[in-house]
PDB file of C-alpha atoms in Angstrom:
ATOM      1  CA  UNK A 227      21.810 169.475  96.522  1.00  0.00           C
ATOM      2  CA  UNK A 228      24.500 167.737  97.842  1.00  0.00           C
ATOM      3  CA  UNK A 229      25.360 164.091  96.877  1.00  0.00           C
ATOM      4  CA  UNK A 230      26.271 161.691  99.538  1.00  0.00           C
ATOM      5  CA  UNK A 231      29.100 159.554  97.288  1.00  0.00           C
ATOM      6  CA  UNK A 232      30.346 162.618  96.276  1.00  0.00           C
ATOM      7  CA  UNK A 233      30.729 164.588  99.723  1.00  0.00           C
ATOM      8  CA  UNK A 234      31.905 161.469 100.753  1.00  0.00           C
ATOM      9  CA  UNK A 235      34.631 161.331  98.677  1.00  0.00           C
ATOM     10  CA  UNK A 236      36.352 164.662 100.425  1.00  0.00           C
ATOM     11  CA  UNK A 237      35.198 164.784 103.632  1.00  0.00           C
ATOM     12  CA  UNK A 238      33.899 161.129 104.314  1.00  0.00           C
ATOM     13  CA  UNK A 239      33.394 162.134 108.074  1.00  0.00           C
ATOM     14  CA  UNK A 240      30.144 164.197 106.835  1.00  0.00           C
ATOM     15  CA  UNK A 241      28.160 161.185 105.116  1.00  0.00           C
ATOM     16  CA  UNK A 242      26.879 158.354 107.190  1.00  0.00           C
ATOM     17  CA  UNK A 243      25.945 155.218 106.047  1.00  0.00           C
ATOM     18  CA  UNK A 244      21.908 154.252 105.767  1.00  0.00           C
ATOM     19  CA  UNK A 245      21.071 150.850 106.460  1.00  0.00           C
ATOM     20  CA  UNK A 246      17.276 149.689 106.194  1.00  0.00           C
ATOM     21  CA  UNK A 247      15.710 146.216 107.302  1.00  0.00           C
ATOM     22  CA  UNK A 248      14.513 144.090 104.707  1.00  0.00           C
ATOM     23  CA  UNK A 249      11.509 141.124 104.852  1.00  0.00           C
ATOM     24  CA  UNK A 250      13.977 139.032 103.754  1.00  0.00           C
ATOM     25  CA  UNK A 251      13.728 135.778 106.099  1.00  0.00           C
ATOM     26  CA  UNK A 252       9.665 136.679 107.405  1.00  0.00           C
ATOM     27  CA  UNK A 253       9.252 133.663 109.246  1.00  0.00           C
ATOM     28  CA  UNK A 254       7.417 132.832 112.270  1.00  0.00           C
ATOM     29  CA  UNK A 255      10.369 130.868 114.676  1.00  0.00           C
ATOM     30  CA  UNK A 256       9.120 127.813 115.733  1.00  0.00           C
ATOM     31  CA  UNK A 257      11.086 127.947 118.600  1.00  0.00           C
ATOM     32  CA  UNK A 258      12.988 130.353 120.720  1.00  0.00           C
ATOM     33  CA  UNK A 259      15.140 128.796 123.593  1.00  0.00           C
ATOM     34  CA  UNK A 260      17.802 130.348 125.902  1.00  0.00           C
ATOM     35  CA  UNK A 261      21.406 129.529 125.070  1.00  0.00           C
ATOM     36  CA  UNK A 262      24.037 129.024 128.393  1.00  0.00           C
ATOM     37  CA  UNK A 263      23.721 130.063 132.088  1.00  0.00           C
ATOM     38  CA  UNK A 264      23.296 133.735 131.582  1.00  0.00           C
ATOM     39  CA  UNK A 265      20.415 134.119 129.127  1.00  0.00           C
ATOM     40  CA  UNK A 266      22.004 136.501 127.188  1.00  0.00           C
ATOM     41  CA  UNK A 267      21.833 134.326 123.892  1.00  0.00           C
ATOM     42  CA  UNK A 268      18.466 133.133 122.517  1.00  0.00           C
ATOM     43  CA  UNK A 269      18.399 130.415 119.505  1.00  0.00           C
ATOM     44  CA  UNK A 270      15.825 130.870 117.013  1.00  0.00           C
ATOM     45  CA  UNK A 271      14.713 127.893 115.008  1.00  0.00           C
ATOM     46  CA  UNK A 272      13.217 128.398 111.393  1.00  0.00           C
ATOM     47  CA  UNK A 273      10.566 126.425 110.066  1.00  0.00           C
ATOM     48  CA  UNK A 274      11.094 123.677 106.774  1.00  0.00           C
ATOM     49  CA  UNK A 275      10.920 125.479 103.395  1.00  0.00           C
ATOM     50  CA  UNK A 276      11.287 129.276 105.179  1.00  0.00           C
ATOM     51  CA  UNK A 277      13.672 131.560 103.025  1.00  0.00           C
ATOM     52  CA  UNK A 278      15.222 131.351 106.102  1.00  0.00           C
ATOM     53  CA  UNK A 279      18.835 132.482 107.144  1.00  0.00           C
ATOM     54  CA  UNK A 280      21.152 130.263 105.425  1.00  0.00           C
ATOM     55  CA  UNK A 281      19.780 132.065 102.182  1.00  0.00           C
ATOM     56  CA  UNK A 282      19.582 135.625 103.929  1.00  0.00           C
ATOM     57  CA  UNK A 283      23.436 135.527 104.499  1.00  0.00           C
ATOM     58  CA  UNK A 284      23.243 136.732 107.856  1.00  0.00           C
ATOM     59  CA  UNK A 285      26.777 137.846 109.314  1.00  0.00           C
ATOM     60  CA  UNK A 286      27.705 138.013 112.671  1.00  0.00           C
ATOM     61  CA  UNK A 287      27.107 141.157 114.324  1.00  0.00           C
ATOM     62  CA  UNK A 288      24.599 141.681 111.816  1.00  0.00           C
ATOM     63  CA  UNK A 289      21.336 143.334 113.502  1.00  0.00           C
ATOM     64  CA  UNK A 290      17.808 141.138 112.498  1.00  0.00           C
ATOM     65  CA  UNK A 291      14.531 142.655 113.262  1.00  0.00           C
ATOM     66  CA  UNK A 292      11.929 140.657 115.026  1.00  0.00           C
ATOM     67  CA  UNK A 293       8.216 141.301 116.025  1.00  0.00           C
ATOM     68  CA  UNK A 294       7.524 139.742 119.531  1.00  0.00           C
ATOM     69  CA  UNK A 295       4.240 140.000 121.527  1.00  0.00           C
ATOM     70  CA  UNK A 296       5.685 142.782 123.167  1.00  0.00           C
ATOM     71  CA  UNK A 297       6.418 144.915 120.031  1.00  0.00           C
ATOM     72  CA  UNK A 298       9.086 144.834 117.627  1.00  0.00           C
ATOM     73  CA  UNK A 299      13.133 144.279 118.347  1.00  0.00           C
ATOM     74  CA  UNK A 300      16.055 144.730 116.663  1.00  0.00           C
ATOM     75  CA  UNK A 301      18.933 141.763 118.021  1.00  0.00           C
ATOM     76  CA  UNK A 302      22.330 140.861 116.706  1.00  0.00           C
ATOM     77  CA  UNK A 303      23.508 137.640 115.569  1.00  0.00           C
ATOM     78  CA  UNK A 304      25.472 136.080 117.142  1.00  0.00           C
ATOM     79  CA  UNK A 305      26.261 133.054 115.119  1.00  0.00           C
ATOM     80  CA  UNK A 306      24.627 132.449 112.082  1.00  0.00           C
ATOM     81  CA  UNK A 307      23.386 129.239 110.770  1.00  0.00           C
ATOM     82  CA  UNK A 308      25.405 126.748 109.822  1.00  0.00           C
ATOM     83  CA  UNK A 309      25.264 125.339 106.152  1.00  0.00           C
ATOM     84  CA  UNK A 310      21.611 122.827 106.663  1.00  0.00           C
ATOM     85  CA  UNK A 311      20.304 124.532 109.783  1.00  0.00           C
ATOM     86  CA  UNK A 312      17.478 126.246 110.300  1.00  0.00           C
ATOM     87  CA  UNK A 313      18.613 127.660 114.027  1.00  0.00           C
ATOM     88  CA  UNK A 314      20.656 131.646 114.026  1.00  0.00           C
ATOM     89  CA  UNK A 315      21.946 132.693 117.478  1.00  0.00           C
ATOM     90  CA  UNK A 316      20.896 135.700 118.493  1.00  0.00           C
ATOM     91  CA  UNK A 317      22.205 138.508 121.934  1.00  0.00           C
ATOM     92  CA  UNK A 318      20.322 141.412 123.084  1.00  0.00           C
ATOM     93  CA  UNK A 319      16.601 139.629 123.479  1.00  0.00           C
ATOM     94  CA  UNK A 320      16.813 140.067 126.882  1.00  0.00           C
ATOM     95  CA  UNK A 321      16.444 137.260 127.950  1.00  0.00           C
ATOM     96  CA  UNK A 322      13.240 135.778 126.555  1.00  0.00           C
ATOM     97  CA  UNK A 323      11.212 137.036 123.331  1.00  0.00           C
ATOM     98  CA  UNK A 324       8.001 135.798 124.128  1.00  0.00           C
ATOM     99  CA  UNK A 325       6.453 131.828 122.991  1.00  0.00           C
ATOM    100  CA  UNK A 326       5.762 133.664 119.206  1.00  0.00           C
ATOM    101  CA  UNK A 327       8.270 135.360 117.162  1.00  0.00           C
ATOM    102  CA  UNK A 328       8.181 136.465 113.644  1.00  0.00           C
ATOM    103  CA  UNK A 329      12.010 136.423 112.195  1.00  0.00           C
ATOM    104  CA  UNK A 330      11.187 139.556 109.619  1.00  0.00           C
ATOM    105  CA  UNK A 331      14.463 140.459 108.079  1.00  0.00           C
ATOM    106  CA  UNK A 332      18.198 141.614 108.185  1.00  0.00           C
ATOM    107  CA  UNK A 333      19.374 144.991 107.992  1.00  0.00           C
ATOM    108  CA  UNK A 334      21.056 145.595 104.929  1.00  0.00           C
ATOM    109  CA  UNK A 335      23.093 148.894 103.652  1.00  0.00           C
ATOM    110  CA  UNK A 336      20.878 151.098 101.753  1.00  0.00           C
ATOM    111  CA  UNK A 337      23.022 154.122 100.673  1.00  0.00           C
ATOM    112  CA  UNK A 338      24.575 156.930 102.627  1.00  0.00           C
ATOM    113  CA  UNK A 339      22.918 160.699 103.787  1.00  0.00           C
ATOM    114  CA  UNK A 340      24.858 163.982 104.310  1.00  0.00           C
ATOM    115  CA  UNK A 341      25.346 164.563 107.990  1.00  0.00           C
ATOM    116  CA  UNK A 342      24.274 168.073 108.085  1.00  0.00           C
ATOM    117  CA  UNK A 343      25.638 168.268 111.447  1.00  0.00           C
ATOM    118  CA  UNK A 344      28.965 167.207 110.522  1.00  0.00           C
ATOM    119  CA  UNK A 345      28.786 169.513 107.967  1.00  0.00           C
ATOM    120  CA  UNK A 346      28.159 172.076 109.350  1.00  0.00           C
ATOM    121  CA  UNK A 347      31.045 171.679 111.727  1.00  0.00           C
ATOM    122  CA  UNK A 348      33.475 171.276 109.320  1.00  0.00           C
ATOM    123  CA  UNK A 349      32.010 174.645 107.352  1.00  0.00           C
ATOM    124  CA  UNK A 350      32.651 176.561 110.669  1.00  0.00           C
ATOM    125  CA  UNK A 351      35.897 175.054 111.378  1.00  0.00           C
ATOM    126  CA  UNK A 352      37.053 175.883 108.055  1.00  0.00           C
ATOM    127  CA  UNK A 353      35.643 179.281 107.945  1.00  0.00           C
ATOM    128  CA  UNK A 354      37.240 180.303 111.643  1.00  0.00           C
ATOM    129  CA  UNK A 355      40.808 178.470 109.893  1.00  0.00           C
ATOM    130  CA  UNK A 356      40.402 180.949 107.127  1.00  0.00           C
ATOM    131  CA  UNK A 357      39.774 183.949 109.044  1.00  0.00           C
ATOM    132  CA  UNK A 358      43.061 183.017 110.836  1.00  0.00           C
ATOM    133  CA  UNK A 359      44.808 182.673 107.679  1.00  0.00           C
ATOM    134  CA  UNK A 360      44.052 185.688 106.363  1.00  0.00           C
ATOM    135  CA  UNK A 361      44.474 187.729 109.228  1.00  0.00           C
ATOM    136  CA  UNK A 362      47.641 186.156 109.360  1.00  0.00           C
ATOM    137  CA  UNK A 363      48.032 187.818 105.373  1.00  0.00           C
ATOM    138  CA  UNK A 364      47.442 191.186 106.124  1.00  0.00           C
ATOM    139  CA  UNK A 365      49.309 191.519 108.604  1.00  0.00           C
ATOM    140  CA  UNK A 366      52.015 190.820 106.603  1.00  0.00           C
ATOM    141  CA  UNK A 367      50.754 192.758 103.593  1.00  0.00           C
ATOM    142  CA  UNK A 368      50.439 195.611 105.944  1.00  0.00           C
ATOM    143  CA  UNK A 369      54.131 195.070 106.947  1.00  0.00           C
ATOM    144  CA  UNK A 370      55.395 194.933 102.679  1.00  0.00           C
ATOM    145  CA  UNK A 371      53.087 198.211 102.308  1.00  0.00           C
ATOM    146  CA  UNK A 372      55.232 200.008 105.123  1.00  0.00           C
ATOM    147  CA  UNK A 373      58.257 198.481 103.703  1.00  0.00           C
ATOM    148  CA  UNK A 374      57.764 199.327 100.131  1.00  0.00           C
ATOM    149  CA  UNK A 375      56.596 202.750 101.367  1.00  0.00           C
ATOM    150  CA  UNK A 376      59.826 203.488 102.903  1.00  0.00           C
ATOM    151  CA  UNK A 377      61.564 202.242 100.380  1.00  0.00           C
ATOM    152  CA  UNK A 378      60.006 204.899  97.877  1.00  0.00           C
ATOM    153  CA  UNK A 379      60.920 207.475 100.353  1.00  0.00           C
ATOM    154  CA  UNK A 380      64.630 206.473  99.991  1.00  0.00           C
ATOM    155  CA  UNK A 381      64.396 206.594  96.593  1.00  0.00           C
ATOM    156  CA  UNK A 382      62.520 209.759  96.515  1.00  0.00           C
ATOM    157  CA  UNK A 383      65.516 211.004  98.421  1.00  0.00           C
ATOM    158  CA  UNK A 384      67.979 209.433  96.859  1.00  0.00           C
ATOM    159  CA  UNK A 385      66.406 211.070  93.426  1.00  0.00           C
ATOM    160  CA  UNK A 386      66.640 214.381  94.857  1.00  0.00           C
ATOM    161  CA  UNK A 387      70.406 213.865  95.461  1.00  0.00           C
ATOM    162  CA  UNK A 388      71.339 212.581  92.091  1.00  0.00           C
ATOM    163  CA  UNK A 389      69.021 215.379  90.841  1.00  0.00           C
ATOM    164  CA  UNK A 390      71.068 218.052  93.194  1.00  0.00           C
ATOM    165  CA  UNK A 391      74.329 216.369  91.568  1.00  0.00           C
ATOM    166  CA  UNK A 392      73.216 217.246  88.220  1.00  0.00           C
ATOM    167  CA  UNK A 393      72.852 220.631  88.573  1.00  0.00           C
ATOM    168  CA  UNK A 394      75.973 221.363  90.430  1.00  0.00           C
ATOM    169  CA  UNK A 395      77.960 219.612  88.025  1.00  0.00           C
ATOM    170  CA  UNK A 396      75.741 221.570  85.556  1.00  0.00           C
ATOM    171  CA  UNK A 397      76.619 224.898  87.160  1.00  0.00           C
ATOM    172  CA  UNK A 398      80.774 223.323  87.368  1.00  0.00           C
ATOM    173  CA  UNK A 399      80.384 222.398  83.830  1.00  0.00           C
ATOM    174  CA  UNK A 400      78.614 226.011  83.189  1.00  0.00           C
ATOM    175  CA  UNK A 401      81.874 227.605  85.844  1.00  0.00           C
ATOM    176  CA  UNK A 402      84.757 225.687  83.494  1.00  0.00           C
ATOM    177  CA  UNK A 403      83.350 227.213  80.331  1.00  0.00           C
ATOM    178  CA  UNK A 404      83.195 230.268  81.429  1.00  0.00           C
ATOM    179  CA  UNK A 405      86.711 229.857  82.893  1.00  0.00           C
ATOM    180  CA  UNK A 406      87.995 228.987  79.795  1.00  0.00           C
ATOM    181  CA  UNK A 407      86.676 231.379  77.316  1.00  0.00           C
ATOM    182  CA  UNK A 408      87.805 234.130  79.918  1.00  0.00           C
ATOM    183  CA  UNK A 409      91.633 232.566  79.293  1.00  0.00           C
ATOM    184  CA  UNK A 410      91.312 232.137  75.899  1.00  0.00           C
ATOM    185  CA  UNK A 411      89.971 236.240  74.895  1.00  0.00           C
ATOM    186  CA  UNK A 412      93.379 236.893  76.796  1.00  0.00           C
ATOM    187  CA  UNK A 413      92.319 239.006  79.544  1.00  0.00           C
ATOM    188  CA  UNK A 414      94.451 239.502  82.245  1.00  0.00           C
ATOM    189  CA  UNK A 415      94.122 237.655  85.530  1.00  0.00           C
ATOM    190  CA  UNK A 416      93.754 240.673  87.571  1.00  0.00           C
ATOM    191  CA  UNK A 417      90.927 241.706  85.621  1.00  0.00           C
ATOM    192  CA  UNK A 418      88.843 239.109  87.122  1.00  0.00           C
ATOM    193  CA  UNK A 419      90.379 239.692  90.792  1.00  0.00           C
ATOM    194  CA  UNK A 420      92.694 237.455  90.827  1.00  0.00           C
ATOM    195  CA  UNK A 421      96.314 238.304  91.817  1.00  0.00           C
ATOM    196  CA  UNK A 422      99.125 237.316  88.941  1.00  0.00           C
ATOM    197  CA  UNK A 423     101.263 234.653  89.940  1.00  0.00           C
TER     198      UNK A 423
END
């Protein structure tokens, strides 16, 4: 089975990170008001004593999860609280949250899963790459087997020539010693058919 931190380590585009919401603030909001013209920010006031935000460490841009009377939301903050508030900013409420709402928690990382998808992508990608590459290889082991084939021929040939060398300077050799021992017994020239000088 593959391991997230370790797939992630050569092909990081194949893990994505897991983030999970935890009860860490689960507080009912004492009060939710709209913030500027627009109504696209709502302030959420914490009661005394709750766990509250200061201690959750919320960050900007950070998604909280709320349970309205309409269901259950997930909103960004948009400012935390500052240092001895109890109020966090939050956008995407639209527009009003209902008179009770129960602050449950942030979302925190929570490890990372394989992107099968991604994964699978990549295995295909590289597998096509490969066949390319070795296509690409023999073709040009095809073209060394052709060369080293005529090459053999040449040398095939060029072995039957020093071989045909050989023997005629074999048969020369075989000619001069024959030549010579014919000289030396002291026969005559014309003997052999050849006209004295």
């Amino acid at each position: 089975m593959l391991q997230p931190a370790e797939l992630a380590r050569v092909f990081p585009q194949c893990v994505r990170p897991l983030a999970r919401f935890r009860p860490d603030i689960a507080a009912l909001a004492t009060a939710t008001t709209i913030v500027g013209t627009r109504g696209g920010l709502l302030a959420l006031t914490l009661p005394l004593g709750s766990a509250g935000v200061p201690a959750a460490g919320a960050a900007a841009g950070q998604r909280l999860k709320l349970l309205t009377s309409a269901g259950e939301q997930v909103v960004l903050v948009a400012r935390p609280a500052a240092a001895g508030s109890r109020t966090v900013t939050v956008s995407g409420g639209g527009g009003s949250l209902g008179r009770v709402v129960w602050v449950v928690g942030l979302e925190h990382p929570a490890g990372a899963a394989v992107d099968y998808e991604a994964l699978a992508a990549l295995s295909l990608r590289t597998t096509q790459q490969l066949a390319q590459q070795l296509a690409s290889v023999q073709q040009q082991l095809a073209a060394l087997r052709s060369k080293v084939a005529a090459t053999q021929r040449l040398n095939g040939e060029l072995l039957l020539d020093h071989a045909e060398q050989a023997d005629l300077r074999q048969q020369l050799h075989l000619l001069q010693s024959q030549q010579a021992a014919t000289f030396s017994a002291g026969r005559p020239r014309r003997a052999l058919g050849w006209a004295a000088d």
